[in-house]
Amino acid sequence: MAVSAIAIVRLRSLFAAVMLTSIYSLLSASFFLTLDAVDVAFTEAAVGAGITTVLFLSTLALVGRHSQESHHTRWLPLGVVTLTGAALIYATLDMPRFGDPAAPVHQHVAPRYIEQSAQEVGPPNIVTSVLASYRGYDTLGEVTVVFTAAIGVMLLLGRSRKDKQDDEHET
Amino acid sequence: MKRNPVLRVITDLLLPPILLFALYVQFHGDYGPGGGFQAGVIFAAGIILYALVYGLKKTQRVLPPQRIRVFVALGVLLYAGTGIAGLLLGGNYLDYNVLGSNPLAGQHLGILLVELGVGITVAAVMIMVFYMFAGRK
């Protein structure tokens, strides 16, 4: 994953960069799979490696496949990224050990989900019951975000073409 | 790519299983991994594959953009409507317990409807976004 990330930054050919992001997504999907997060892996493989690649490619068909050489200084972005990364790594030092049963995340609502979702909600897949029932509001919000994104794309890209078609019909 | 027979045959072979798998992921999400998001994306991927091989025009004859636009909103409305149905039946918003004769049946129905709403919106949005990008050449 690190190799493909570095290669994406170094590459000038956007086509190869898109393919590498797809590979990166597929690798992280298998990474999620080894963590037993099947639903997340599924989503990552379908969205990240599948649809996103197609959308990137159709964007490339519009804008061309080579990026311009940037003439800006590279030290400021590099410094910001390094600083943020260092801060994040410093923050992980305070986190409980991976898989620690006493970690707060395993003590809060997770036991109730695991022990009682079968009686309270029903589906054998706890992820589904958390997503759709316990966390129904969050999922409604997510769907609204997807909906809003589509409206944005339609407004940005759909308008000019439709007007053109309307003009053609009228004339 | 319309002229390439290999691509056409493979697409014809793959498309029905892809769409069927999307429906399986949609409705089997209660029992195995999957759900509305994944199903919607897989369904859209099938349609996009068809559009890539057979061209945008032929796809839009099957699924016109105007109709897709309706489905974009329909999914969200189905989700929100499930919540309001719960309100009308005397429960809280998005509380599925009151939808069925007993809480478990209600939860089952509620989750099914909500996931269907998610699936419809996600599939429609993905197809719509692809239409928008591919149609600008």
PDB file of C-alpha atoms in Angstrom:
ATOM      1  CA  MET A   1       0.000   0.000   0.000  1.00  0.00           C
ATOM      2  CA  ALA A   2       2.819   2.393   0.847  1.00  0.00           C
ATOM      3  CA  VAL A   3       4.566   1.584  -2.434  1.00  0.00           C
ATOM      4  CA  SER A   4       1.459   2.295  -4.494  1.00  0.00           C
ATOM      5  CA  ALA A   5       0.817   5.514  -2.536  1.00  0.00           C
ATOM      6  CA  ILE A   6       4.328   6.813  -3.249  1.00  0.00           C
ATOM      7  CA  ALA A   7       4.049   5.763  -6.892  1.00  0.00           C
ATOM      8  CA  ILE A   8       0.768   7.678  -7.248  1.00  0.00           C
ATOM      9  CA  VAL A   9       2.457  10.855  -6.020  1.00  0.00           C
ATOM     10  CA  ARG A  10       5.493  10.423  -8.282  1.00  0.00           C
ATOM     11  CA  LEU A  11       3.677   9.500 -11.485  1.00  0.00           C
ATOM     12  CA  ARG A  12       2.964  12.082 -14.173  1.00  0.00           C
ATOM     13  CA  SER A  13       0.689   9.818 -16.209  1.00  0.00           C
ATOM     14  CA  LEU A  14      -2.772  10.204 -14.707  1.00  0.00           C
ATOM     15  CA  PHE A  15      -3.991   6.986 -16.282  1.00  0.00           C
ATOM     16  CA  ALA A  16      -1.427   4.926 -14.374  1.00  0.00           C
ATOM     17  CA  ALA A  17      -2.170   6.913 -11.217  1.00  0.00           C
ATOM     18  CA  VAL A  18      -5.883   6.037 -11.478  1.00  0.00           C
ATOM     19  CA  MET A  19      -5.038   2.361 -11.907  1.00  0.00           C
ATOM     20  CA  LEU A  20      -2.764   2.537  -8.855  1.00  0.00           C
ATOM     21  CA  THR A  21      -5.489   4.155  -6.716  1.00  0.00           C
ATOM     22  CA  SER A  22      -7.705   1.268  -7.739  1.00  0.00           C
ATOM     23  CA  ILE A  23      -5.025  -1.203  -6.663  1.00  0.00           C
ATOM     24  CA  TYR A  24      -4.595   0.725  -3.429  1.00  0.00           C
ATOM     25  CA  SER A  25      -8.336   0.366  -2.756  1.00  0.00           C
ATOM     26  CA  LEU A  26      -8.245  -3.340  -3.469  1.00  0.00           C
ATOM     27  CA  LEU A  27      -5.273  -3.751  -1.114  1.00  0.00           C
ATOM     28  CA  SER A  28      -7.059  -1.872   1.655  1.00  0.00           C
ATOM     29  CA  ALA A  29     -10.128  -4.034   1.021  1.00  0.00           C
ATOM     30  CA  SER A  30      -8.037  -7.134   1.686  1.00  0.00           C
ATOM     31  CA  PHE A  31      -6.555  -5.339   4.690  1.00  0.00           C
ATOM     32  CA  PHE A  32     -10.085  -4.827   6.080  1.00  0.00           C
ATOM     33  CA  LEU A  33     -10.833  -8.458   5.308  1.00  0.00           C
ATOM     34  CA  THR A  34      -7.926  -9.639   7.436  1.00  0.00           C
ATOM     35  CA  LEU A  35      -9.390  -7.491  10.250  1.00  0.00           C
ATOM     36  CA  ASP A  36     -12.677  -9.450   9.842  1.00  0.00           C
ATOM     37  CA  ALA A  37     -14.521  -6.309   8.748  1.00  0.00           C
ATOM     38  CA  VAL A  38     -16.249  -8.029   5.842  1.00  0.00           C
ATOM     39  CA  ASP A  39     -18.877  -5.351   5.246  1.00  0.00           C
ATOM     40  CA  VAL A  40     -16.287  -2.572   5.127  1.00  0.00           C
ATOM     41  CA  ALA A  41     -14.078  -4.624   2.816  1.00  0.00           C
ATOM     42  CA  PHE A  42     -17.062  -5.236   0.565  1.00  0.00           C
ATOM     43  CA  THR A  43     -17.836  -1.528   0.359  1.00  0.00           C
ATOM     44  CA  GLU A  44     -14.207  -0.589  -0.228  1.00  0.00           C
ATOM     45  CA  ALA A  45     -13.850  -3.119  -3.044  1.00  0.00           C
ATOM     46  CA  ALA A  46     -17.111  -2.096  -4.728  1.00  0.00           C
ATOM     47  CA  VAL A  47     -16.862   1.670  -4.282  1.00  0.00           C
ATOM     48  CA  GLY A  48     -13.128   2.337  -4.090  1.00  0.00           C
ATOM     49  CA  ALA A  49     -11.813  -0.164  -6.574  1.00  0.00           C
ATOM     50  CA  GLY A  50     -14.887  -0.302  -8.804  1.00  0.00           C
ATOM     51  CA  ILE A  51     -17.038   2.769  -9.258  1.00  0.00           C
ATOM     52  CA  THR A  52     -14.434   5.383  -8.299  1.00  0.00           C
ATOM     53  CA  THR A  53     -12.028   4.046 -10.926  1.00  0.00           C
ATOM     54  CA  VAL A  54     -14.681   4.259 -13.621  1.00  0.00           C
ATOM     55  CA  LEU A  55     -15.582   7.808 -12.598  1.00  0.00           C
ATOM     56  CA  PHE A  56     -11.901   8.814 -12.543  1.00  0.00           C
ATOM     57  CA  LEU A  57     -11.452   7.329 -16.006  1.00  0.00           C
ATOM     58  CA  SER A  58     -14.473   9.126 -17.419  1.00  0.00           C
ATOM     59  CA  THR A  59     -13.105  12.342 -15.917  1.00  0.00           C
ATOM     60  CA  LEU A  60      -9.751  11.644 -17.580  1.00  0.00           C
ATOM     61  CA  ALA A  61     -11.565  11.284 -20.885  1.00  0.00           C
ATOM     62  CA  LEU A  62     -12.690  14.879 -20.385  1.00  0.00           C
ATOM     63  CA  VAL A  63      -9.503  16.494 -19.082  1.00  0.00           C
ATOM     64  CA  GLY A  64      -6.660  14.543 -20.737  1.00  0.00           C
ATOM     65  CA  ARG A  65      -4.318  12.000 -19.251  1.00  0.00           C
ATOM     66  CA  HIS A  66      -1.196  13.946 -18.314  1.00  0.00           C
ATOM     67  CA  SER A  67      -0.787  16.262 -15.381  1.00  0.00           C
ATOM     68  CA  GLN A  68       1.176  19.480 -15.731  1.00  0.00           C
ATOM     69  CA  GLU A  69       4.522  19.843 -14.052  1.00  0.00           C
ATOM     70  CA  SER A  70       3.971  21.981 -10.990  1.00  0.00           C
ATOM     71  CA  HIS A  71       6.443  24.789 -10.355  1.00  0.00           C
ATOM     72  CA  HIS A  72       5.462  25.498  -6.796  1.00  0.00           C
ATOM     73  CA  THR A  73       7.847  24.874  -3.986  1.00  0.00           C
ATOM     74  CA  ARG A  74       7.339  21.450  -2.495  1.00  0.00           C
ATOM     75  CA  TRP A  75       8.724  22.055   0.964  1.00  0.00           C
ATOM     76  CA  LEU A  76       5.660  23.687   2.507  1.00  0.00           C
ATOM     77  CA  PRO A  77       3.197  20.877   1.555  1.00  0.00           C
ATOM     78  CA  LEU A  78       5.739  18.261   2.607  1.00  0.00           C
ATOM     79  CA  GLY A  79       6.218  20.009   5.944  1.00  0.00           C
ATOM     80  CA  VAL A  80       2.464  20.195   6.597  1.00  0.00           C
ATOM     81  CA  VAL A  81       1.975  16.531   5.726  1.00  0.00           C
ATOM     82  CA  THR A  82       4.909  15.406   7.873  1.00  0.00           C
ATOM     83  CA  LEU A  83       3.726  17.486  10.814  1.00  0.00           C
ATOM     84  CA  THR A  84       0.153  16.162  10.582  1.00  0.00           C
ATOM     85  CA  GLY A  85       1.399  12.597  10.233  1.00  0.00           C
ATOM     86  CA  ALA A  86       3.685  12.996  13.243  1.00  0.00           C
ATOM     87  CA  ALA A  87       0.805  14.424  15.300  1.00  0.00           C
ATOM     88  CA  LEU A  88      -1.424  11.493  14.324  1.00  0.00           C
ATOM     89  CA  ILE A  89       1.241   8.940  15.207  1.00  0.00           C
ATOM     90  CA  TYR A  90       1.829  10.736  18.518  1.00  0.00           C
ATOM     91  CA  ALA A  91      -1.927  10.477  19.199  1.00  0.00           C
ATOM     92  CA  THR A  92      -1.931   6.725  18.581  1.00  0.00           C
ATOM     93  CA  LEU A  93       0.528   6.293  21.457  1.00  0.00           C
ATOM     94  CA  ASP A  94      -2.297   7.132  23.871  1.00  0.00           C
ATOM     95  CA  MET A  95      -4.669   4.624  22.327  1.00  0.00           C
ATOM     96  CA  PRO A  96      -5.321   1.284  24.012  1.00  0.00           C
ATOM     97  CA  ARG A  97      -3.530  -1.722  22.562  1.00  0.00           C
ATOM     98  CA  PHE A  98      -5.103  -3.256  19.458  1.00  0.00           C
ATOM     99  CA  GLY A  99      -7.684  -5.881  20.451  1.00  0.00           C
ATOM    100  CA  ASP A 100      -7.601  -4.908  24.128  1.00  0.00           C
ATOM    101  CA  PRO A 101     -10.965  -6.035  25.583  1.00  0.00           C
ATOM    102  CA  ALA A 102     -10.836  -3.257  28.203  1.00  0.00           C
ATOM    103  CA  ALA A 103     -10.655  -0.525  25.559  1.00  0.00           C
ATOM    104  CA  PRO A 104     -13.476   2.053  25.821  1.00  0.00           C
ATOM    105  CA  VAL A 105     -14.744   1.177  22.344  1.00  0.00           C
ATOM    106  CA  HIS A 106     -15.517  -2.365  23.532  1.00  0.00           C
ATOM    107  CA  GLN A 107     -17.105  -1.213  26.793  1.00  0.00           C
ATOM    108  CA  HIS A 108     -19.599   1.411  25.613  1.00  0.00           C
ATOM    109  CA  VAL A 109     -22.523   0.200  23.461  1.00  0.00           C
ATOM    110  CA  ALA A 110     -20.816  -2.696  21.681  1.00  0.00           C
ATOM    111  CA  PRO A 111     -21.700  -5.369  24.311  1.00  0.00           C
ATOM    112  CA  ARG A 112     -25.380  -4.470  24.045  1.00  0.00           C
ATOM    113  CA  TYR A 113     -25.258  -4.695  20.248  1.00  0.00           C
ATOM    114  CA  ILE A 114     -23.536  -8.058  20.356  1.00  0.00           C
ATOM    115  CA  GLU A 115     -25.596  -9.628  23.130  1.00  0.00           C
ATOM    116  CA  GLN A 116     -29.065  -8.233  22.517  1.00  0.00           C
ATOM    117  CA  SER A 117     -29.379  -7.314  18.843  1.00  0.00           C
ATOM    118  CA  ALA A 118     -30.697 -10.808  18.088  1.00  0.00           C
ATOM    119  CA  GLN A 119     -33.600 -10.307  20.506  1.00  0.00           C
ATOM    120  CA  GLU A 120     -34.141  -6.593  19.886  1.00  0.00           C
ATOM    121  CA  VAL A 121     -33.687  -6.354  16.129  1.00  0.00           C
ATOM    122  CA  GLY A 122     -33.356  -9.828  14.684  1.00  0.00           C
ATOM    123  CA  PRO A 123     -30.957 -10.045  11.749  1.00  0.00           C
ATOM    124  CA  PRO A 124     -28.018 -12.392  12.289  1.00  0.00           C
ATOM    125  CA  ASN A 125     -25.713  -9.806  10.698  1.00  0.00           C
ATOM    126  CA  ILE A 126     -25.102  -7.369  13.543  1.00  0.00           C
ATOM    127  CA  VAL A 127     -23.594  -4.835  11.141  1.00  0.00           C
ATOM    128  CA  THR A 128     -26.944  -4.563   9.397  1.00  0.00           C
ATOM    129  CA  SER A 129     -28.893  -4.118  12.606  1.00  0.00           C
ATOM    130  CA  VAL A 130     -26.490  -1.449  13.859  1.00  0.00           C
ATOM    131  CA  LEU A 131     -26.458   0.334  10.515  1.00  0.00           C
ATOM    132  CA  ALA A 132     -30.162   0.320   9.765  1.00  0.00           C
ATOM    133  CA  SER A 133     -31.807   0.172  13.176  1.00  0.00           C
ATOM    134  CA  TYR A 134     -29.668   1.385  16.098  1.00  0.00           C
ATOM    135  CA  ARG A 135     -27.930   3.928  13.894  1.00  0.00           C
ATOM    136  CA  GLY A 136     -30.854   4.622  11.580  1.00  0.00           C
ATOM    137  CA  TYR A 137     -30.442   8.384  11.847  1.00  0.00           C
ATOM    138  CA  ASP A 138     -26.787   8.228  10.789  1.00  0.00           C
ATOM    139  CA  THR A 139     -27.611   6.109   7.772  1.00  0.00           C
ATOM    140  CA  LEU A 140     -30.427   8.470   6.790  1.00  0.00           C
ATOM    141  CA  GLY A 141     -27.862  11.252   6.970  1.00  0.00           C
ATOM    142  CA  GLU A 142     -25.450   9.282   4.772  1.00  0.00           C
ATOM    143  CA  VAL A 143     -28.109   8.670   2.153  1.00  0.00           C
ATOM    144  CA  THR A 144     -28.945  12.370   2.214  1.00  0.00           C
ATOM    145  CA  VAL A 145     -25.258  13.157   1.658  1.00  0.00           C
ATOM    146  CA  VAL A 146     -25.174  10.859  -1.378  1.00  0.00           C
ATOM    147  CA  PHE A 147     -28.391  12.485  -2.612  1.00  0.00           C
ATOM    148  CA  THR A 148     -26.957  15.975  -2.149  1.00  0.00           C
ATOM    149  CA  ALA A 149     -23.783  14.983  -3.987  1.00  0.00           C
ATOM    150  CA  ALA A 150     -25.858  13.833  -6.944  1.00  0.00           C
ATOM    151  CA  ILE A 151     -27.764  17.121  -6.954  1.00  0.00           C
ATOM    152  CA  GLY A 152     -24.441  18.976  -6.943  1.00  0.00           C
ATOM    153  CA  VAL A 153     -23.089  16.965  -9.874  1.00  0.00           C
ATOM    154  CA  MET A 154     -26.335  17.466 -11.782  1.00  0.00           C
ATOM    155  CA  LEU A 155     -26.238  21.206 -11.214  1.00  0.00           C
ATOM    156  CA  LEU A 156     -22.573  21.514 -12.163  1.00  0.00           C
ATOM    157  CA  LEU A 157     -22.408  19.179 -15.141  1.00  0.00           C
ATOM    158  CA  GLY A 158     -25.983  18.646 -16.254  1.00  0.00           C
ATOM    159  CA  ARG A 159     -27.128  22.192 -16.874  1.00  0.00           C
ATOM    160  CA  SER A 160     -25.173  23.259 -19.937  1.00  0.00           C
ATOM    161  CA  ARG A 161     -25.792  20.046 -21.840  1.00  0.00           C
ATOM    162  CA  LYS A 162     -29.516  20.068 -21.162  1.00  0.00           C
ATOM    163  CA  ASP A 163     -29.880  23.666 -22.224  1.00  0.00           C
ATOM    164  CA  LYS A 164     -28.081  22.845 -25.434  1.00  0.00           C
ATOM    165  CA  GLN A 165     -30.455  19.943 -26.084  1.00  0.00           C
ATOM    166  CA  ASP A 166     -33.474  22.110 -25.323  1.00  0.00           C
ATOM    167  CA  ASP A 167     -32.210  24.713 -27.763  1.00  0.00           C
ATOM    168  CA  GLU A 168     -31.780  22.060 -30.408  1.00  0.00           C
ATOM    169  CA  HIS A 169     -35.317  20.840 -29.873  1.00  0.00           C
ATOM    170  CA  GLU A 170     -36.732  24.319 -30.127  1.00  0.00           C
ATOM    171  CA  THR A 171     -34.904  25.360 -33.274  1.00  0.00           C
TER     172      THR A 171
ATOM    173  CA  MET B   1     -15.837  -0.520 -28.019  1.00  0.00           C
ATOM    174  CA  LYS B   2     -19.139  -1.460 -29.641  1.00  0.00           C
ATOM    175  CA  ARG B   3     -17.485  -3.467 -32.385  1.00  0.00           C
ATOM    176  CA  ASN B   4     -15.383  -5.699 -30.159  1.00  0.00           C
ATOM    177  CA  PRO B   5     -17.135  -9.098 -30.101  1.00  0.00           C
ATOM    178  CA  VAL B   6     -15.153 -10.432 -27.134  1.00  0.00           C
ATOM    179  CA  LEU B   7     -16.208  -7.528 -24.931  1.00  0.00           C
ATOM    180  CA  ARG B   8     -19.812  -7.804 -26.059  1.00  0.00           C
ATOM    181  CA  VAL B   9     -20.076 -11.524 -25.362  1.00  0.00           C
ATOM    182  CA  ILE B  10     -18.388 -11.203 -21.984  1.00  0.00           C
ATOM    183  CA  THR B  11     -20.675  -8.312 -21.063  1.00  0.00           C
ATOM    184  CA  ASP B  12     -23.743 -10.290 -22.098  1.00  0.00           C
ATOM    185  CA  LEU B  13     -22.547 -13.194 -19.970  1.00  0.00           C
ATOM    186  CA  LEU B  14     -21.595 -11.093 -16.952  1.00  0.00           C
ATOM    187  CA  LEU B  15     -24.427  -8.589 -16.794  1.00  0.00           C
ATOM    188  CA  PRO B  16     -27.249 -10.870 -15.527  1.00  0.00           C
ATOM    189  CA  PRO B  17     -25.098 -12.374 -12.719  1.00  0.00           C
ATOM    190  CA  ILE B  18     -23.918  -8.881 -11.696  1.00  0.00           C
ATOM    191  CA  LEU B  19     -27.461  -7.543 -11.420  1.00  0.00           C
ATOM    192  CA  LEU B  20     -28.625 -10.730  -9.709  1.00  0.00           C
ATOM    193  CA  PHE B  21     -25.709 -10.529  -7.271  1.00  0.00           C
ATOM    194  CA  ALA B  22     -26.656  -6.930  -6.519  1.00  0.00           C
ATOM    195  CA  LEU B  23     -30.179  -8.028  -5.614  1.00  0.00           C
ATOM    196  CA  TYR B  24     -28.773 -10.893  -3.535  1.00  0.00           C
ATOM    197  CA  VAL B  25     -26.518  -8.502  -1.634  1.00  0.00           C
ATOM    198  CA  GLN B  26     -29.479  -6.157  -1.194  1.00  0.00           C
ATOM    199  CA  PHE B  27     -31.919  -8.646   0.256  1.00  0.00           C
ATOM    200  CA  HIS B  28     -29.476 -11.003   1.946  1.00  0.00           C
ATOM    201  CA  GLY B  29     -27.807  -8.155   3.849  1.00  0.00           C
ATOM    202  CA  ASP B  30     -29.661  -9.219   6.999  1.00  0.00           C
ATOM    203  CA  TYR B  31     -27.929 -12.585   6.997  1.00  0.00           C
ATOM    204  CA  GLY B  32     -24.550 -12.068   5.375  1.00  0.00           C
ATOM    205  CA  PRO B  33     -22.234  -9.194   4.571  1.00  0.00           C
ATOM    206  CA  GLY B  34     -23.818  -6.556   2.390  1.00  0.00           C
ATOM    207  CA  GLY B  35     -26.648  -4.113   2.356  1.00  0.00           C
ATOM    208  CA  GLY B  36     -28.051  -1.190   0.482  1.00  0.00           C
ATOM    209  CA  PHE B  37     -24.809   0.683  -0.176  1.00  0.00           C
ATOM    210  CA  GLN B  38     -22.928  -2.251  -1.623  1.00  0.00           C
ATOM    211  CA  ALA B  39     -25.927  -3.515  -3.582  1.00  0.00           C
ATOM    212  CA  GLY B  40     -26.569  -0.107  -5.091  1.00  0.00           C
ATOM    213  CA  VAL B  41     -22.955   0.246  -6.162  1.00  0.00           C
ATOM    214  CA  ILE B  42     -22.841  -3.244  -7.674  1.00  0.00           C
ATOM    215  CA  PHE B  43     -26.088  -2.638  -9.554  1.00  0.00           C
ATOM    216  CA  ALA B  44     -24.752   0.664 -10.882  1.00  0.00           C
ATOM    217  CA  ALA B  45     -21.488  -1.036 -11.843  1.00  0.00           C
ATOM    218  CA  GLY B  46     -23.432  -3.507 -13.964  1.00  0.00           C
ATOM    219  CA  ILE B  47     -25.286  -0.708 -15.753  1.00  0.00           C
ATOM    220  CA  ILE B  48     -22.056   1.263 -16.221  1.00  0.00           C
ATOM    221  CA  LEU B  49     -20.352  -1.814 -17.702  1.00  0.00           C
ATOM    222  CA  TYR B  50     -23.184  -2.052 -20.194  1.00  0.00           C
ATOM    223  CA  ALA B  51     -22.855   1.653 -20.982  1.00  0.00           C
ATOM    224  CA  LEU B  52     -19.080   1.341 -21.488  1.00  0.00           C
ATOM    225  CA  VAL B  53     -19.417  -1.513 -23.955  1.00  0.00           C
ATOM    226  CA  TYR B  54     -22.664  -0.678 -25.759  1.00  0.00           C
ATOM    227  CA  GLY B  55     -22.497   3.084 -25.572  1.00  0.00           C
ATOM    228  CA  LEU B  56     -24.331   5.701 -23.579  1.00  0.00           C
ATOM    229  CA  LYS B  57     -27.181   6.181 -26.023  1.00  0.00           C
ATOM    230  CA  LYS B  58     -28.307   2.573 -25.946  1.00  0.00           C
ATOM    231  CA  THR B  59     -28.174   2.539 -22.136  1.00  0.00           C
ATOM    232  CA  GLN B  60     -30.153   5.727 -21.845  1.00  0.00           C
ATOM    233  CA  ARG B  61     -32.826   4.238 -24.027  1.00  0.00           C
ATOM    234  CA  VAL B  62     -33.287   1.522 -21.364  1.00  0.00           C
ATOM    235  CA  LEU B  63     -32.792   3.821 -18.364  1.00  0.00           C
ATOM    236  CA  PRO B  64     -33.568   7.418 -19.356  1.00  0.00           C
ATOM    237  CA  PRO B  65     -31.881  10.062 -17.172  1.00  0.00           C
ATOM    238  CA  GLN B  66     -35.247  11.569 -16.282  1.00  0.00           C
ATOM    239  CA  ARG B  67     -36.343   8.306 -14.718  1.00  0.00           C
ATOM    240  CA  ILE B  68     -33.018   7.848 -12.897  1.00  0.00           C
ATOM    241  CA  ARG B  69     -33.483  11.332 -11.467  1.00  0.00           C
ATOM    242  CA  VAL B  70     -36.818  10.236  -9.992  1.00  0.00           C
ATOM    243  CA  PHE B  71     -35.168   7.204  -8.410  1.00  0.00           C
ATOM    244  CA  VAL B  72     -32.443   9.382  -6.849  1.00  0.00           C
ATOM    245  CA  ALA B  73     -35.132  11.102  -4.795  1.00  0.00           C
ATOM    246  CA  LEU B  74     -37.323   8.034  -4.371  1.00  0.00           C
ATOM    247  CA  GLY B  75     -34.765   6.155  -2.252  1.00  0.00           C
ATOM    248  CA  VAL B  76     -34.330   9.006   0.232  1.00  0.00           C
ATOM    249  CA  LEU B  77     -38.100   9.446   0.385  1.00  0.00           C
ATOM    250  CA  LEU B  78     -38.563   5.726   1.026  1.00  0.00           C
ATOM    251  CA  TYR B  79     -36.089   5.911   3.898  1.00  0.00           C
ATOM    252  CA  ALA B  80     -37.602   9.047   5.407  1.00  0.00           C
ATOM    253  CA  GLY B  81     -41.104   7.717   4.703  1.00  0.00           C
ATOM    254  CA  THR B  82     -40.356   4.570   6.697  1.00  0.00           C
ATOM    255  CA  GLY B  83     -39.493   6.833   9.610  1.00  0.00           C
ATOM    256  CA  ILE B  84     -42.707   8.817   9.203  1.00  0.00           C
ATOM    257  CA  ALA B  85     -44.737   5.604   8.931  1.00  0.00           C
ATOM    258  CA  GLY B  86     -43.322   4.713  12.352  1.00  0.00           C
ATOM    259  CA  LEU B  87     -44.405   8.136  13.633  1.00  0.00           C
ATOM    260  CA  LEU B  88     -47.939   7.683  12.300  1.00  0.00           C
ATOM    261  CA  LEU B  89     -48.206   4.235  13.895  1.00  0.00           C
ATOM    262  CA  GLY B  90     -47.386   5.736  17.266  1.00  0.00           C
ATOM    263  CA  GLY B  91     -43.668   5.116  17.627  1.00  0.00           C
ATOM    264  CA  ASN B  92     -40.608   7.336  17.446  1.00  0.00           C
ATOM    265  CA  TYR B  93     -39.078   8.474  14.159  1.00  0.00           C
ATOM    266  CA  LEU B  94     -37.243   5.527  12.550  1.00  0.00           C
ATOM    267  CA  ASP B  95     -38.486   3.214  15.294  1.00  0.00           C
ATOM    268  CA  TYR B  96     -39.413   0.067  13.382  1.00  0.00           C
ATOM    269  CA  ASN B  97     -40.935  -1.849  16.285  1.00  0.00           C
ATOM    270  CA  VAL B  98     -44.442  -0.564  15.537  1.00  0.00           C
ATOM    271  CA  LEU B  99     -44.365  -1.470  11.841  1.00  0.00           C
ATOM    272  CA  GLY B 100     -45.150  -5.165  12.338  1.00  0.00           C
ATOM    273  CA  SER B 101     -47.381  -7.289  14.505  1.00  0.00           C
ATOM    274  CA  ASN B 102     -44.480  -7.840  16.921  1.00  0.00           C
ATOM    275  CA  PRO B 103     -41.257  -5.841  17.369  1.00  0.00           C
ATOM    276  CA  LEU B 104     -39.057  -8.371  15.553  1.00  0.00           C
ATOM    277  CA  ALA B 105     -41.309  -8.492  12.479  1.00  0.00           C
ATOM    278  CA  GLY B 106     -41.476  -4.705  12.548  1.00  0.00           C
ATOM    279  CA  GLN B 107     -37.696  -4.418  12.735  1.00  0.00           C
ATOM    280  CA  HIS B 108     -37.344  -6.867   9.862  1.00  0.00           C
ATOM    281  CA  LEU B 109     -39.745  -4.918   7.653  1.00  0.00           C
ATOM    282  CA  GLY B 110     -38.236  -1.588   8.641  1.00  0.00           C
ATOM    283  CA  ILE B 111     -34.675  -2.670   7.896  1.00  0.00           C
ATOM    284  CA  LEU B 112     -35.763  -4.164   4.574  1.00  0.00           C
ATOM    285  CA  LEU B 113     -37.481  -0.921   3.510  1.00  0.00           C
ATOM    286  CA  VAL B 114     -34.663   1.294   4.725  1.00  0.00           C
ATOM    287  CA  GLU B 115     -31.985  -0.781   3.001  1.00  0.00           C
ATOM    288  CA  LEU B 116     -34.078  -0.760  -0.166  1.00  0.00           C
ATOM    289  CA  GLY B 117     -34.206   3.022   0.035  1.00  0.00           C
ATOM    290  CA  VAL B 118     -30.426   3.182   0.451  1.00  0.00           C
ATOM    291  CA  GLY B 119     -29.923   0.784  -2.454  1.00  0.00           C
ATOM    292  CA  ILE B 120     -32.230   2.687  -4.810  1.00  0.00           C
ATOM    293  CA  THR B 121     -30.661   6.059  -4.080  1.00  0.00           C
ATOM    294  CA  VAL B 122     -27.051   4.829  -4.258  1.00  0.00           C
ATOM    295  CA  ALA B 123     -27.605   2.952  -7.531  1.00  0.00           C
ATOM    296  CA  ALA B 124     -29.463   5.873  -9.103  1.00  0.00           C
ATOM    297  CA  VAL B 125     -26.871   8.413  -7.943  1.00  0.00           C
ATOM    298  CA  MET B 126     -23.951   6.367  -9.283  1.00  0.00           C
ATOM    299  CA  ILE B 127     -25.646   5.865 -12.655  1.00  0.00           C
ATOM    300  CA  MET B 128     -26.597   9.547 -12.772  1.00  0.00           C
ATOM    301  CA  VAL B 129     -23.071  10.737 -11.981  1.00  0.00           C
ATOM    302  CA  PHE B 130     -21.689   8.425 -14.650  1.00  0.00           C
ATOM    303  CA  TYR B 131     -24.225   9.733 -17.183  1.00  0.00           C
ATOM    304  CA  MET B 132     -23.188  13.265 -16.349  1.00  0.00           C
ATOM    305  CA  PHE B 133     -19.481  12.603 -16.804  1.00  0.00           C
ATOM    306  CA  ALA B 134     -19.766  10.370 -19.849  1.00  0.00           C
ATOM    307  CA  GLY B 135     -22.335  12.564 -21.556  1.00  0.00           C
ATOM    308  CA  ARG B 136     -20.168  15.677 -21.688  1.00  0.00           C
ATOM    309  CA  LYS B 137     -17.879  14.704 -24.555  1.00  0.00           C
TER     310      LYS B 137
END
